[in-house]
Amino acid sequence: MIYTLALNPAIDRTFWVEKLDFEETTRVQKECRYPGGKGIDVSRVLTNLGAPNTALGFIGGFVGDELECRLTSEGVRSDFIHISGETRTNIIVHEEETGRHVLLTASGPEIAPYEIGALFRKIDGLKDISILAIGGSLPPGVHPETYRRIIAGVRARGAITLLDADGDALRVGIQGGPDYIKPNRRELSQLVGRELNELADVVEAAEWVRSQGVGAVLVSMGADGIVLVKDDGIYLAIPPKVEVVNTVGVGDSAVAGFLYGLATGLDLKECLTHATAAGTATTLKPGTARANRKDILDMVPRVRFEDISRSGDQWKGLK
Ligand SMILES: Nc1ncnc2c1ncn2[C@@H]1O[C@H](COP(=O)(O)OP(=O)(O)OP(=O)(O)O)[C@@H](O)[C@H]1O
Ligand SMILES: [Mg+2]
């Protein structure tokens, strides 16, 4: 069974207004509420793909109940730790007149040490874990060491681990030796402390991360696709040019596409093309909707795969 872990999930509350007015009342024309957070997003897309999975993490209060029930309504299985704090709500306001949006993300409830202990016990008790995907920010009270410990523990039991995080959570998390990490170019650049302008820079940075004990590195690069740096080679998957309507959650969709490939026994080339296809298919979906199975599978043959293991001098020209 694939498990996803979101320590700081959210309800994303989206409002559409004609124009934001700071003097008078602004009338909301439409609003919607959706389950949010990286791990949650990965679970939603995996479920769309028909891959059995269970979302883990912390939820609490009325908002936590809402999150759990919304996931259940979408057919997403979950097994959360119930905490004493209240799950956060993020606010997104779309201004129709300008096409701009404002995003307010809350930091999330403080997690008590005994609640972290309950999470460790929950994960230790998962008999059927084959893959664990960890994603997202850490709520107050949770040290990045938590990621390191979970990854090291799950790996020791023979399951595959994937980490999609940034900042300290990524830096400390990789010390647990995850099988895969999926930074975007900015996150990788931050991790290695230098700019990554050319594909050669990205590959070199990924190789350095591998030397720190990470199995393989998937670097997502927006419209430039995803490069996979692994022990036996370097592979690039490039999506087709598309009319992008949304870029929220595309990285999570890419993670889900990759895990779907791993879970269904596809070879690594296919895992990478499915990851890229899933990310790109979600760019075509407005709002908080995510790509469905047909969108993703239709996109797969449009993704170009290249084995670039021996073409180092041709890696110039990233957008
Ligand atoms: N402009 C685009 N055109 C085509 N595909 C795209 C575009 N932007 C993103 N994608 C697809 O989505 C994948 C992930 O995108 P990106 O690198 O932006 O992830 P990310 O920065 O981790 O996103 P997130 O904000 O969800 O964390 C890309 O590898 C690609 O397949
Ligand atoms: Mg991302």
mmCIF file of C-alpha atoms and ligand atoms in Angstrom:
data_model
loop_
_atom_site.group_PDB
_atom_site.id
_atom_site.type_symbol
_atom_site.label_atom_id
_atom_site.label_comp_id
_atom_site.label_asym_id
_atom_site.label_seq_id
_atom_site.Cartn_x
_atom_site.Cartn_y
_atom_site.Cartn_z
ATOM 1 C CA MET A 1 0.000 0.000 0.000
ATOM 2 C CA ILE A 2 1.157 3.523 -0.784
ATOM 3 C CA TYR A 3 0.931 5.928 2.151
ATOM 4 C CA THR A 4 1.210 9.699 1.885
ATOM 5 C CA LEU A 5 2.100 11.874 4.844
ATOM 6 C CA ALA A 6 0.912 15.459 5.346
ATOM 7 C CA LEU A 7 1.796 16.848 8.762
ATOM 8 C CA ASN A 8 0.174 20.201 8.052
ATOM 9 C CA PRO A 9 -2.850 19.601 5.819
ATOM 10 C CA ALA A 10 -5.432 22.305 5.214
ATOM 11 C CA ILE A 11 -8.773 23.235 3.865
ATOM 12 C CA ASP A 12 -8.123 25.595 0.969
ATOM 13 C CA ARG A 13 -10.961 28.110 0.850
ATOM 14 C CA THR A 14 -11.150 29.915 -2.489
ATOM 15 C CA PHE A 15 -13.190 33.083 -3.122
ATOM 16 C CA TRP A 16 -13.828 34.734 -6.469
ATOM 17 C CA VAL A 17 -14.489 38.511 -6.414
ATOM 18 C CA GLU A 18 -14.881 41.083 -9.187
ATOM 19 C CA LYS A 19 -12.413 43.456 -7.550
ATOM 20 C CA LEU A 20 -10.886 43.557 -4.077
ATOM 21 C CA ASP A 21 -12.066 46.728 -2.375
ATOM 22 C CA PHE A 22 -10.105 47.945 0.653
ATOM 23 C CA GLU A 23 -12.570 50.803 1.445
ATOM 24 C CA GLU A 24 -15.974 49.115 1.091
ATOM 25 C CA THR A 25 -17.335 45.606 1.444
ATOM 26 C CA THR A 26 -16.178 43.243 -1.295
ATOM 27 C CA ARG A 27 -18.930 40.865 -2.407
ATOM 28 C CA VAL A 28 -17.947 37.258 -2.958
ATOM 29 C CA GLN A 29 -19.348 35.904 -6.228
ATOM 30 C CA LYS A 30 -18.421 32.289 -5.747
ATOM 31 C CA GLU A 31 -16.537 30.242 -3.207
ATOM 32 C CA CYS A 32 -15.389 26.676 -2.759
ATOM 33 C CA ARG A 33 -13.541 24.584 -0.181
ATOM 34 C CA TYR A 34 -11.102 21.815 -0.996
ATOM 35 C CA PRO A 35 -8.736 19.513 0.904
ATOM 36 C CA GLY A 36 -5.199 20.897 0.562
ATOM 37 C CA GLY A 37 -1.589 20.177 1.465
ATOM 38 C CA LYS A 38 1.096 18.317 -0.495
ATOM 39 C CA GLY A 39 0.533 14.784 0.792
ATOM 40 C CA ILE A 40 -3.220 15.200 0.499
ATOM 41 C CA ASP A 41 -2.852 16.355 -3.095
ATOM 42 C CA VAL A 42 -0.682 13.354 -3.938
ATOM 43 C CA SER A 43 -3.353 11.067 -2.445
ATOM 44 C CA ARG A 44 -6.115 12.744 -4.471
ATOM 45 C CA VAL A 45 -4.271 12.267 -7.774
ATOM 46 C CA LEU A 46 -3.253 8.690 -6.908
ATOM 47 C CA THR A 47 -6.922 7.990 -6.189
ATOM 48 C CA ASN A 48 -7.878 9.549 -9.546
ATOM 49 C CA LEU A 49 -5.365 7.183 -11.135
ATOM 50 C CA GLY A 50 -6.946 4.216 -9.370
ATOM 51 C CA ALA A 51 -3.879 3.498 -7.209
ATOM 52 C CA PRO A 52 -4.844 2.337 -3.697
ATOM 53 C CA ASN A 53 -3.330 4.650 -1.090
ATOM 54 C CA THR A 54 -3.929 6.035 2.383
ATOM 55 C CA ALA A 55 -3.360 9.616 3.531
ATOM 56 C CA LEU A 56 -1.648 10.000 6.917
ATOM 57 C CA GLY A 57 -1.062 13.120 8.974
ATOM 58 C CA PHE A 58 -2.447 15.301 11.732
ATOM 59 C CA ILE A 59 -5.983 16.670 11.745
ATOM 60 C CA GLY A 60 -7.997 18.399 14.434
ATOM 61 C CA GLY A 61 -11.155 20.328 15.253
ATOM 62 C CA PHE A 62 -14.121 21.002 12.958
ATOM 63 C CA VAL A 63 -11.850 21.821 10.029
ATOM 64 C CA GLY A 64 -10.062 18.509 10.518
ATOM 65 C CA ASP A 65 -13.420 16.694 10.451
ATOM 66 C CA GLU A 66 -14.339 18.566 7.285
ATOM 67 C CA LEU A 67 -11.032 17.614 5.664
ATOM 68 C CA GLU A 68 -11.481 13.956 6.530
ATOM 69 C CA CYS A 69 -15.080 13.888 5.271
ATOM 70 C CA ARG A 70 -14.239 15.701 2.041
ATOM 71 C CA LEU A 71 -11.498 13.176 1.341
ATOM 72 C CA THR A 72 -13.887 10.312 2.064
ATOM 73 C CA SER A 73 -16.425 11.851 -0.348
ATOM 74 C CA GLU A 74 -13.750 11.863 -3.040
ATOM 75 C CA GLY A 75 -12.949 8.226 -2.313
ATOM 76 C CA VAL A 76 -9.584 9.025 -0.710
ATOM 77 C CA ARG A 77 -8.723 6.676 2.148
ATOM 78 C CA SER A 78 -7.186 8.276 5.246
ATOM 79 C CA ASP A 79 -5.912 7.251 8.673
ATOM 80 C CA PHE A 80 -5.148 10.484 10.511
ATOM 81 C CA ILE A 81 -3.872 11.204 14.007
ATOM 82 C CA HIS A 82 -6.471 13.418 15.718
ATOM 83 C CA ILE A 83 -4.817 16.310 17.510
ATOM 84 C CA SER A 84 -6.021 18.850 20.069
ATOM 85 C CA GLY A 85 -5.429 21.878 17.797
ATOM 86 C CA GLU A 86 -7.532 22.923 14.793
ATOM 87 C CA THR A 87 -6.496 22.106 11.210
ATOM 88 C CA ARG A 88 -5.627 25.281 9.308
ATOM 89 C CA THR A 89 -7.639 26.993 6.610
ATOM 90 C CA ASN A 90 -5.820 28.717 3.751
ATOM 91 C CA ILE A 91 -7.524 31.570 1.920
ATOM 92 C CA ILE A 92 -7.211 32.200 -1.803
ATOM 93 C CA VAL A 93 -8.929 35.239 -3.344
ATOM 94 C CA HIS A 94 -9.178 35.468 -7.135
ATOM 95 C CA GLU A 95 -9.770 38.955 -8.505
ATOM 96 C CA GLU A 96 -11.652 38.551 -11.812
ATOM 97 C CA GLU A 97 -10.914 42.071 -13.080
ATOM 98 C CA THR A 98 -7.139 41.653 -12.996
ATOM 99 C CA GLY A 99 -6.832 37.855 -13.072
ATOM 100 C CA ARG A 100 -4.574 38.119 -10.015
ATOM 101 C CA HIS A 101 -4.935 36.178 -6.804
ATOM 102 C CA VAL A 102 -3.996 36.581 -3.160
ATOM 103 C CA LEU A 103 -2.905 33.519 -1.183
ATOM 104 C CA LEU A 104 -2.970 33.533 2.621
ATOM 105 C CA THR A 105 -1.425 30.405 4.115
ATOM 106 C CA ALA A 106 -1.816 29.798 7.838
ATOM 107 C CA SER A 107 1.042 28.249 9.796
ATOM 108 C CA GLY A 108 -1.144 25.484 11.251
ATOM 109 C CA PRO A 109 -1.808 24.194 14.779
ATOM 110 C CA GLU A 110 0.971 23.557 17.291
ATOM 111 C CA ILE A 111 1.678 19.834 17.488
ATOM 112 C CA ALA A 112 2.398 18.453 20.977
ATOM 113 C CA PRO A 113 5.267 15.979 21.527
ATOM 114 C CA TYR A 114 2.831 13.180 22.473
ATOM 115 C CA GLU A 115 1.026 13.705 19.161
ATOM 116 C CA ILE A 116 4.321 13.245 17.303
ATOM 117 C CA GLY A 117 4.832 10.067 19.346
ATOM 118 C CA ALA A 118 1.399 8.855 18.230
ATOM 119 C CA LEU A 119 2.431 9.417 14.608
ATOM 120 C CA PHE A 120 5.661 7.406 15.048
ATOM 121 C CA ARG A 121 3.656 4.534 16.560
ATOM 122 C CA LYS A 122 1.091 4.718 13.762
ATOM 123 C CA ILE A 123 3.784 4.497 11.081
ATOM 124 C CA ASP A 124 5.683 1.762 12.928
ATOM 125 C CA GLY A 125 2.455 -0.250 13.036
ATOM 126 C CA LEU A 126 1.754 -0.130 9.272
ATOM 127 C CA LYS A 127 2.222 -3.738 8.204
ATOM 128 C CA ASP A 128 1.478 -3.250 4.498
ATOM 129 C CA ILE A 129 3.568 -0.145 3.744
ATOM 130 C CA SER A 130 5.379 -0.407 0.388
ATOM 131 C CA ILE A 131 5.823 3.284 -0.439
ATOM 132 C CA LEU A 132 5.765 6.395 1.762
ATOM 133 C CA ALA A 133 5.533 9.831 0.142
ATOM 134 C CA ILE A 134 6.248 12.679 2.530
ATOM 135 C CA GLY A 135 5.426 16.206 1.532
ATOM 136 C CA GLY A 136 4.992 19.720 2.681
ATOM 137 C CA SER A 137 5.735 22.165 5.416
ATOM 138 C CA LEU A 138 6.164 21.318 9.070
ATOM 139 C CA PRO A 139 3.588 22.698 11.500
ATOM 140 C CA PRO A 140 4.737 24.533 14.650
ATOM 141 C CA GLY A 141 6.191 22.122 17.213
ATOM 142 C CA VAL A 142 7.494 19.643 14.634
ATOM 143 C CA HIS A 143 11.259 19.645 14.143
ATOM 144 C CA PRO A 144 12.694 18.678 10.712
ATOM 145 C CA GLU A 145 14.387 15.788 12.543
ATOM 146 C CA THR A 146 10.911 14.185 12.491
ATOM 147 C CA TYR A 147 11.216 13.716 8.716
ATOM 148 C CA ARG A 148 14.703 12.238 9.060
ATOM 149 C CA ARG A 149 13.569 9.755 11.668
ATOM 150 C CA ILE A 150 10.434 8.676 9.774
ATOM 151 C CA ILE A 151 12.362 8.196 6.520
ATOM 152 C CA ALA A 152 15.169 6.228 8.170
ATOM 153 C CA GLY A 153 12.663 4.014 10.032
ATOM 154 C CA VAL A 154 10.490 3.260 7.008
ATOM 155 C CA ARG A 155 13.514 2.581 4.786
ATOM 156 C CA ALA A 156 14.922 0.151 7.344
ATOM 157 C CA ARG A 157 11.702 -1.842 6.912
ATOM 158 C CA GLY A 158 12.279 -2.091 3.158
ATOM 159 C CA ALA A 159 9.665 0.366 1.923
ATOM 160 C CA ILE A 160 10.399 3.032 -0.714
ATOM 161 C CA THR A 161 10.459 6.620 0.530
ATOM 162 C CA LEU A 162 9.994 9.852 -1.425
ATOM 163 C CA LEU A 163 10.458 13.304 0.089
ATOM 164 C CA ASP A 164 9.037 16.500 -1.444
ATOM 165 C CA ALA A 165 9.870 19.374 0.878
ATOM 166 C CA ASP A 166 11.978 22.503 0.976
ATOM 167 C CA GLY A 167 14.245 24.449 3.320
ATOM 168 C CA ASP A 168 15.253 22.749 6.575
ATOM 169 C CA ALA A 169 12.671 19.987 6.133
ATOM 170 C CA LEU A 170 14.468 18.924 2.943
ATOM 171 C CA ARG A 171 17.988 19.503 4.287
ATOM 172 C CA VAL A 172 17.437 17.414 7.425
ATOM 173 C CA GLY A 173 15.044 14.971 5.741
ATOM 174 C CA ILE A 174 17.680 13.806 3.244
ATOM 175 C CA GLN A 175 19.846 12.665 6.160
ATOM 176 C CA GLY A 176 17.330 9.811 6.560
ATOM 177 C CA GLY A 177 18.475 8.552 3.128
ATOM 178 C CA PRO A 178 15.234 8.700 1.107
ATOM 179 C CA ASP A 179 15.064 6.656 -2.099
ATOM 180 C CA TYR A 180 13.771 9.671 -4.015
ATOM 181 C CA ILE A 181 13.433 13.398 -3.511
ATOM 182 C CA LYS A 182 11.523 15.716 -5.825
ATOM 183 C CA PRO A 183 12.721 19.267 -5.460
ATOM 184 C CA ASN A 184 11.890 21.856 -8.092
ATOM 185 C CA ARG A 185 14.788 23.860 -9.443
ATOM 186 C CA ARG A 186 14.449 26.590 -6.789
ATOM 187 C CA GLU A 187 14.337 24.100 -3.913
ATOM 188 C CA LEU A 188 17.395 22.237 -5.220
ATOM 189 C CA SER A 189 19.242 25.513 -5.729
ATOM 190 C CA GLN A 190 18.496 26.481 -2.117
ATOM 191 C CA LEU A 191 19.661 23.083 -0.882
ATOM 192 C CA VAL A 192 23.032 23.279 -2.624
ATOM 193 C CA GLY A 193 23.419 27.028 -2.084
ATOM 194 C CA ARG A 194 24.011 28.155 -5.651
ATOM 195 C CA GLU A 195 22.148 29.158 -8.802
ATOM 196 C CA LEU A 196 21.255 26.436 -11.275
ATOM 197 C CA ASN A 197 20.997 28.053 -14.676
ATOM 198 C CA GLU A 198 21.909 25.236 -17.048
ATOM 199 C CA LEU A 199 20.756 21.635 -17.073
ATOM 200 C CA ALA A 200 24.384 20.705 -16.364
ATOM 201 C CA ASP A 201 24.191 22.719 -13.101
ATOM 202 C CA VAL A 202 20.983 20.924 -12.133
ATOM 203 C CA VAL A 203 22.526 17.513 -12.813
ATOM 204 C CA GLU A 204 25.689 18.383 -10.908
ATOM 205 C CA ALA A 205 23.637 19.564 -7.916
ATOM 206 C CA ALA A 206 21.523 16.397 -8.027
ATOM 207 C CA GLU A 207 24.690 14.261 -8.140
ATOM 208 C CA TRP A 208 25.961 16.046 -5.039
ATOM 209 C CA VAL A 209 22.660 15.361 -3.245
ATOM 210 C CA ARG A 210 22.960 11.683 -4.219
ATOM 211 C CA SER A 211 26.435 11.617 -2.685
ATOM 212 C CA GLN A 212 24.760 12.622 0.596
ATOM 213 C CA GLY A 213 22.820 9.356 0.703
ATOM 214 C CA VAL A 214 19.745 10.036 -1.450
ATOM 215 C CA GLY A 215 18.930 7.204 -3.870
ATOM 216 C CA ALA A 216 17.722 9.242 -6.841
ATOM 217 C CA VAL A 217 16.769 12.855 -7.477
ATOM 218 C CA LEU A 218 13.809 14.002 -9.563
ATOM 219 C CA VAL A 219 14.160 17.689 -10.326
ATOM 220 C CA SER A 220 11.000 19.246 -11.716
ATOM 221 C CA MET A 221 11.592 22.256 -13.922
ATOM 222 C CA GLY A 222 8.118 23.514 -14.880
ATOM 223 C CA ALA A 223 7.677 23.602 -18.670
ATOM 224 C CA ASP A 224 11.182 22.089 -19.093
ATOM 225 C CA GLY A 225 9.939 18.821 -17.592
ATOM 226 C CA ILE A 226 11.680 16.569 -15.087
ATOM 227 C CA VAL A 227 15.242 15.299 -14.925
ATOM 228 C CA LEU A 228 15.899 12.057 -13.031
ATOM 229 C CA VAL A 229 19.430 11.553 -11.745
ATOM 230 C CA LYS A 230 20.050 7.987 -10.647
ATOM 231 C CA ASP A 231 22.946 5.583 -10.099
ATOM 232 C CA ASP A 232 22.686 4.079 -13.585
ATOM 233 C CA GLY A 233 21.878 7.131 -15.658
ATOM 234 C CA ILE A 234 20.380 10.566 -16.215
ATOM 235 C CA TYR A 235 17.002 10.828 -17.873
ATOM 236 C CA LEU A 236 14.925 13.767 -19.044
ATOM 237 C CA ALA A 237 11.197 13.896 -19.773
ATOM 238 C CA ILE A 238 9.912 16.957 -21.590
ATOM 239 C CA PRO A 239 6.200 17.792 -21.721
ATOM 240 C CA PRO A 240 4.468 19.139 -24.830
ATOM 241 C CA LYS A 241 3.691 22.860 -25.082
ATOM 242 C CA VAL A 242 0.279 23.413 -23.536
ATOM 243 C CA GLU A 243 -2.097 26.259 -22.673
ATOM 244 C CA VAL A 244 -1.450 26.491 -18.917
ATOM 245 C CA VAL A 245 -4.441 27.594 -16.805
ATOM 246 C CA ASN A 246 -3.078 26.635 -13.371
ATOM 247 C CA THR A 247 0.243 25.796 -11.768
ATOM 248 C CA VAL A 248 -0.955 25.042 -8.236
ATOM 249 C CA GLY A 249 -0.393 21.441 -7.210
ATOM 250 C CA VAL A 250 1.457 20.469 -10.386
ATOM 251 C CA GLY A 251 4.459 19.213 -8.431
ATOM 252 C CA ASP A 252 2.210 17.010 -6.286
ATOM 253 C CA SER A 253 0.551 15.605 -9.399
ATOM 254 C CA ALA A 254 4.006 14.793 -10.777
ATOM 255 C CA VAL A 255 4.862 12.921 -7.557
ATOM 256 C CA ALA A 256 1.592 10.985 -7.817
ATOM 257 C CA GLY A 257 2.299 10.086 -11.460
ATOM 258 C CA PHE A 258 5.748 8.781 -10.504
ATOM 259 C CA LEU A 259 4.445 6.715 -7.572
ATOM 260 C CA TYR A 260 1.650 5.321 -9.718
ATOM 261 C CA GLY A 261 4.363 4.068 -12.061
ATOM 262 C CA LEU A 262 6.370 2.509 -9.230
ATOM 263 C CA ALA A 263 3.291 0.877 -7.685
ATOM 264 C CA THR A 264 2.095 -0.617 -10.955
ATOM 265 C CA GLY A 265 5.516 -2.027 -11.837
ATOM 266 C CA LEU A 266 6.345 0.302 -14.742
ATOM 267 C CA ASP A 267 9.998 0.726 -15.633
ATOM 268 C CA LEU A 268 11.766 3.886 -14.585
ATOM 269 C CA LYS A 269 11.423 5.534 -17.985
ATOM 270 C CA GLU A 270 7.647 5.048 -17.789
ATOM 271 C CA CYS A 271 7.552 6.278 -14.178
ATOM 272 C CA LEU A 272 9.272 9.473 -15.285
ATOM 273 C CA THR A 273 6.998 10.031 -18.284
ATOM 274 C CA HIS A 274 3.933 9.408 -16.104
ATOM 275 C CA ALA A 275 5.240 11.939 -13.562
ATOM 276 C CA THR A 276 5.711 14.571 -16.239
ATOM 277 C CA ALA A 277 2.375 13.763 -17.866
ATOM 278 C CA ALA A 278 0.546 14.039 -14.531
ATOM 279 C CA GLY A 279 2.111 17.435 -13.753
ATOM 280 C CA THR A 280 1.331 18.795 -17.200
ATOM 281 C CA ALA A 281 -2.206 17.374 -17.213
ATOM 282 C CA THR A 282 -2.904 19.271 -13.991
ATOM 283 C CA THR A 283 -1.740 22.565 -15.580
ATOM 284 C CA LEU A 284 -4.827 22.246 -17.821
ATOM 285 C CA LYS A 285 -7.240 22.039 -14.873
ATOM 286 C CA PRO A 286 -8.666 25.280 -13.467
ATOM 287 C CA GLY A 287 -8.774 26.068 -9.726
ATOM 288 C CA THR A 288 -8.144 23.294 -7.267
ATOM 289 C CA ALA A 289 -9.190 20.466 -9.575
ATOM 290 C CA ARG A 290 -6.502 17.905 -10.340
ATOM 291 C CA ALA A 291 -5.844 15.791 -13.411
ATOM 292 C CA ASN A 292 -7.891 12.616 -13.722
ATOM 293 C CA ARG A 293 -6.742 9.237 -15.022
ATOM 294 C CA LYS A 294 -7.762 9.895 -18.625
ATOM 295 C CA ASP A 295 -6.089 13.348 -18.719
ATOM 296 C CA ILE A 296 -2.853 11.787 -17.467
ATOM 297 C CA LEU A 297 -2.807 8.665 -19.619
ATOM 298 C CA ASP A 298 -3.674 10.748 -22.735
ATOM 299 C CA MET A 299 -0.729 13.023 -21.923
ATOM 300 C CA VAL A 300 1.836 10.193 -21.532
ATOM 301 C CA PRO A 301 2.508 9.620 -25.273
ATOM 302 C CA ARG A 302 2.963 13.383 -25.754
ATOM 303 C CA VAL A 303 5.909 13.452 -23.304
ATOM 304 C CA ARG A 304 9.357 13.155 -24.909
ATOM 305 C CA PHE A 305 11.844 10.935 -23.105
ATOM 306 C CA GLU A 306 15.589 11.334 -23.498
ATOM 307 C CA ASP A 307 18.459 9.373 -22.015
ATOM 308 C CA ILE A 308 20.999 12.142 -21.475
ATOM 309 C CA SER A 309 23.514 10.106 -19.480
ATOM 310 C CA ARG A 310 26.266 10.722 -22.022
ATOM 311 C CA SER A 311 25.355 14.089 -23.497
ATOM 312 C CA GLY A 312 26.795 16.447 -20.895
ATOM 313 C CA ASP A 313 28.045 19.017 -23.387
ATOM 314 C CA GLN A 314 24.558 19.408 -24.901
ATOM 315 C CA TRP A 315 22.848 20.427 -21.683
ATOM 316 C CA LYS A 316 22.755 24.115 -22.438
ATOM 317 C CA GLY A 317 19.661 26.138 -23.082
ATOM 318 C CA LEU A 318 17.240 25.594 -20.195
ATOM 319 C CA LYS A 319 14.462 28.159 -20.320
HETATM 320 N N1 LIG B 1 4.240 25.565 -17.927
HETATM 321 C C1 LIG B 1 4.170 24.237 -17.945
HETATM 322 N N2 LIG B 1 3.936 23.585 -19.115
HETATM 323 C C2 LIG B 1 3.883 22.238 -19.140
HETATM 324 N N3 LIG B 1 4.017 21.458 -18.059
HETATM 325 C C3 LIG B 1 4.244 22.063 -16.876
HETATM 326 C C4 LIG B 1 4.333 23.477 -16.752
HETATM 327 N N4 LIG B 1 4.562 23.787 -15.449
HETATM 328 C C5 LIG B 1 4.618 22.594 -14.793
HETATM 329 N N5 LIG B 1 4.442 21.566 -15.626
HETATM 330 C C6 LIG B 1 4.448 20.127 -15.327
HETATM 331 O O1 LIG B 1 4.352 19.904 -13.937
HETATM 332 C C7 LIG B 1 5.568 19.343 -13.421
HETATM 333 C C8 LIG B 1 5.914 19.940 -12.077
HETATM 334 O O2 LIG B 1 6.057 21.327 -12.236
HETATM 335 P P1 LIG B 1 6.977 22.254 -11.316
HETATM 336 O O3 LIG B 1 8.391 21.973 -11.583
HETATM 337 O O4 LIG B 1 6.502 23.640 -11.527
HETATM 338 O O5 LIG B 1 6.614 21.689 -9.865
HETATM 339 P P2 LIG B 1 6.670 22.394 -8.443
HETATM 340 O O6 LIG B 1 7.420 23.674 -8.524
HETATM 341 O O7 LIG B 1 7.116 21.383 -7.477
HETATM 342 O O8 LIG B 1 5.132 22.686 -8.217
HETATM 343 P P3 LIG B 1 4.316 22.910 -6.856
HETATM 344 O O9 LIG B 1 4.084 24.371 -6.813
HETATM 345 O O10 LIG B 1 3.069 22.127 -7.034
HETATM 346 O O11 LIG B 1 5.168 22.419 -5.707
HETATM 347 C C9 LIG B 1 6.597 19.659 -14.511
HETATM 348 O O12 LIG B 1 7.646 18.748 -14.462
HETATM 349 C C10 LIG B 1 5.768 19.537 -15.768
HETATM 350 O O13 LIG B 1 5.559 18.190 -16.110
HETATM 351 MG MG MG B 2 6.761 21.381 -5.421
#
